[in-house]
Amino acid sequence: MLIKIPKGWETPEREATPEGVYREPACGGAGRRRFLKQVATASIVGAGAVAGLNLGMKALAPDAPFDAKKYAALKAARNPKFAAVERPVTAEAIVARYNNFYEFTTDKEKVWTLADRLTVRPWEIEINGLVEKPSKIDVDALIRQMPLEERVYRLRCVEAWSVVVPWTGFPLAKFVAWAKPLAKARFVRMVSFLRPEQAIGQATQTWYPWPYFEGLTMEEATNELTLLVVGSYGHLLPTQNGAPIRLITPWKYGFKSIKSIVRFEFLDKRPANFWNVVAPAEYDFFANVNPKVPHPRWSQATETDVATGRRIPTQPFNGYADFVAHLYK
Ligand SMILES: Nc1nc2c(c(=O)[nH]1)N[C@H]1C(S)=C(S)[C@@H](COP(=O)(O)O)O[C@H]1N2
Ligand SMILES: [Mo]
């Protein structure tokens, strides 16, 4: 009864496909295979589930215990203003082993097995464009100057799956103030690393416009929700989650939350962003979570909680409308 769902790389003619194109959102690819393997024990299973209806997905179980001790502790007080109280925090064994990080692989459950090849320290960050003075700073020197806090945020991927994560970091607004952009700067562009020798997906998936890049308006960048993240679950970030420094914009689809940033550029014109360049009809610049606007190939009304496999309603702005809705009036 197993239906073979081909992975992107098994079918050469499908090579140039963007996030989720040939694999179903939420339960696609390897995740669905794991689900199918567990079919015998799952109660929700019927022909509909196998045919791909959104009947649920059995919770992912890690293959081996996740070893958080590998990462140096990074303690910061939790900010009580940011707690996703309606859902429990997702187990780190899931958040660290179900990832989108195309620089390594499109197989969400394999990213973690490849990501450690990336050297994340020392790590230099470049600041340029419309700033008083272009500069470079080591990530740890930057962290020492910034006020760290912990925030629990929902992360909602455009593929309609989500997790809840305690991130440690500092507001991007603090970084912007430190970087001193000129008054005419209206956007910030962020760029990831380019190291095909360490990131196998960059070496093999040459049709993507590496390195990964993203952008925000200055109003979005300095909104209080916008976080530069350097840790999770009380320790330094695992590489697969975007070490040593990544963005988190929790009201936007996950692809805006660029990982492993090496450069910030301040601009007066709106920059392009990776997924909009790859598939302009499917991914826009703003990418605000909106249950009413379906993706061209699937509904965005609900999402799969990766921890439980349950389908839950998607909230406008991923539940953060009070913080950001005014930006889009
Ligand atoms: N550099 C880079 N950043 C990235 C991605 C990527 O492929 N490369 N994927 C994005 C997508 S689509 C999502 S959903 C989130 C996933 O973050 P997580 O793996 O920590 O849950 O990272 C985003 N940031
Ligand atoms: Mo995503």
Short mmCIF file of N, CA, C and O and ligand atoms in Angstrom, two decimals, residues 19 95 98-103 155 157-158 161 163 167 192 212 240-242 246 254-260 275, ligand 1:
data_model
loop_
_atom_site.label_atom_id
_atom_site.label_comp_id
_atom_site.label_asym_id
_atom_site.label_seq_id
_atom_site.Cartn_x
_atom_site.Cartn_y
_atom_site.Cartn_z
N GLU A 19 10.63 25.53 -3.16
CA GLU A 19 10.17 24.97 -1.91
C GLU A 19 8.82 24.28 -2.07
O GLU A 19 7.82 24.90 -2.36
N VAL A 95 12.72 20.17 16.49
CA VAL A 95 13.11 21.45 15.86
C VAL A 95 14.52 21.37 15.25
O VAL A 95 14.81 22.03 14.26
N TYR A 98 14.20 18.66 11.83
CA TYR A 98 13.19 18.83 10.77
C TYR A 98 13.37 20.26 10.30
O TYR A 98 12.85 21.19 10.90
N ASN A 99 14.18 20.43 9.28
CA ASN A 99 14.64 21.76 8.91
C ASN A 99 14.52 22.05 7.42
O ASN A 99 14.66 21.15 6.61
N ASN A 100 14.35 23.32 7.12
CA ASN A 100 14.58 23.78 5.76
C ASN A 100 15.89 24.54 5.78
O ASN A 100 16.04 25.53 6.52
N PHE A 101 16.84 24.07 5.00
CA PHE A 101 18.15 24.72 4.89
C PHE A 101 18.74 24.15 3.60
O PHE A 101 19.52 23.20 3.61
N TYR A 102 18.29 24.77 2.48
CA TYR A 102 18.58 24.20 1.16
C TYR A 102 20.07 24.20 0.82
O TYR A 102 20.49 23.50 -0.09
N GLU A 103 20.87 24.98 1.54
CA GLU A 103 22.32 24.95 1.30
C GLU A 103 22.87 23.54 1.53
O GLU A 103 23.94 23.19 1.04
N LEU A 155 6.83 29.32 14.66
CA LEU A 155 7.48 29.42 13.35
C LEU A 155 6.61 28.69 12.35
O LEU A 155 6.36 27.49 12.48
N CYS A 157 6.07 27.69 8.51
CA CYS A 157 6.64 27.57 7.17
C CYS A 157 5.54 27.75 6.13
O CYS A 157 4.39 27.37 6.34
N VAL A 158 5.91 28.29 4.98
CA VAL A 158 4.97 28.48 3.87
C VAL A 158 4.43 27.13 3.38
O VAL A 158 3.37 27.06 2.76
N TRP A 161 3.58 23.80 7.75
CA TRP A 161 3.91 23.11 8.99
C TRP A 161 4.45 24.16 9.96
O TRP A 161 4.88 25.24 9.55
N VAL A 163 6.20 24.94 14.19
CA VAL A 163 6.79 24.52 15.46
C VAL A 163 6.76 25.73 16.40
O VAL A 163 6.44 26.85 15.97
N TRP A 167 13.70 30.98 21.33
CA TRP A 167 14.91 31.53 20.70
C TRP A 167 15.62 32.46 21.67
O TRP A 167 14.97 33.17 22.43
N SER A 192 23.31 35.13 3.31
CA SER A 192 23.91 33.96 3.96
C SER A 192 25.28 33.66 3.36
O SER A 192 25.69 34.27 2.38
N TYR A 212 21.89 32.46 -0.31
CA TYR A 212 20.52 32.83 0.10
C TYR A 212 20.50 34.30 0.53
O TYR A 212 21.43 34.77 1.16
N GLN A 240 22.10 23.53 12.06
CA GLN A 240 20.93 23.31 11.19
C GLN A 240 19.83 24.34 11.41
O GLN A 240 18.98 24.55 10.55
N ASN A 241 19.83 25.00 12.55
CA ASN A 241 18.85 26.05 12.82
C ASN A 241 19.38 27.45 12.49
O ASN A 241 18.72 28.44 12.80
N GLY A 242 20.58 27.50 11.87
CA GLY A 242 21.04 28.79 11.36
C GLY A 242 22.19 29.45 12.11
O GLY A 242 22.36 30.66 12.04
N ARG A 246 20.93 34.15 12.95
CA ARG A 246 19.86 34.12 11.95
C ARG A 246 18.81 35.14 12.32
O ARG A 246 18.77 35.66 13.44
N GLY A 254 8.26 31.19 7.10
CA GLY A 254 9.62 30.86 7.54
C GLY A 254 10.74 31.24 6.60
O GLY A 254 11.85 31.51 7.06
N PHE A 255 10.47 31.29 5.30
CA PHE A 255 11.59 31.56 4.38
C PHE A 255 12.19 32.95 4.54
O PHE A 255 13.32 33.19 4.11
N LYS A 256 11.42 33.87 5.18
CA LYS A 256 11.99 35.20 5.43
C LYS A 256 13.07 35.14 6.52
O LYS A 256 13.94 36.02 6.59
N SER A 257 12.99 34.12 7.39
CA SER A 257 13.88 34.03 8.55
C SER A 257 15.23 33.43 8.15
O SER A 257 15.56 32.28 8.47
N ILE A 258 16.01 34.21 7.47
CA ILE A 258 17.28 33.78 6.85
C ILE A 258 18.29 33.31 7.91
O ILE A 258 18.46 33.94 8.95
N LYS A 259 18.93 32.19 7.59
CA LYS A 259 19.90 31.56 8.50
C LYS A 259 21.34 31.94 8.17
O LYS A 259 21.67 32.26 7.02
N SER A 260 22.19 31.84 9.17
CA SER A 260 23.65 31.92 8.99
C SER A 260 24.05 33.14 8.16
O SER A 260 24.63 33.02 7.07
N TRP A 275 13.44 33.36 -2.51
CA TRP A 275 12.32 32.58 -3.02
C TRP A 275 11.47 33.34 -4.02
O TRP A 275 10.87 32.75 -4.91
N1 LIG B 1 20.02 30.41 4.53
C1 LIG B 1 18.83 29.82 4.59
N2 LIG B 1 17.92 30.30 5.48
C2 LIG B 1 16.71 29.72 5.56
C3 LIG B 1 16.33 28.64 4.70
C4 LIG B 1 17.30 28.17 3.78
O1 LIG B 1 17.07 27.22 2.99
N3 LIG B 1 18.53 28.78 3.77
N4 LIG B 1 15.06 28.10 4.77
C5 LIG B 1 14.02 28.96 5.36
C6 LIG B 1 12.77 28.25 5.60
S1 LIG B 1 11.87 27.87 4.21
C7 LIG B 1 12.30 27.97 6.85
S2 LIG B 1 10.76 27.30 7.08
C8 LIG B 1 13.14 28.22 8.05
C9 LIG B 1 13.28 26.94 8.85
O2 LIG B 1 13.99 27.15 10.04
P1 LIG B 1 14.31 25.94 11.01
O3 LIG B 1 14.93 24.85 10.19
O4 LIG B 1 15.23 26.47 12.06
O5 LIG B 1 12.99 25.49 11.59
O6 LIG B 1 14.44 28.70 7.72
C10 LIG B 1 14.48 29.64 6.64
N5 LIG B 1 15.82 30.18 6.50
#
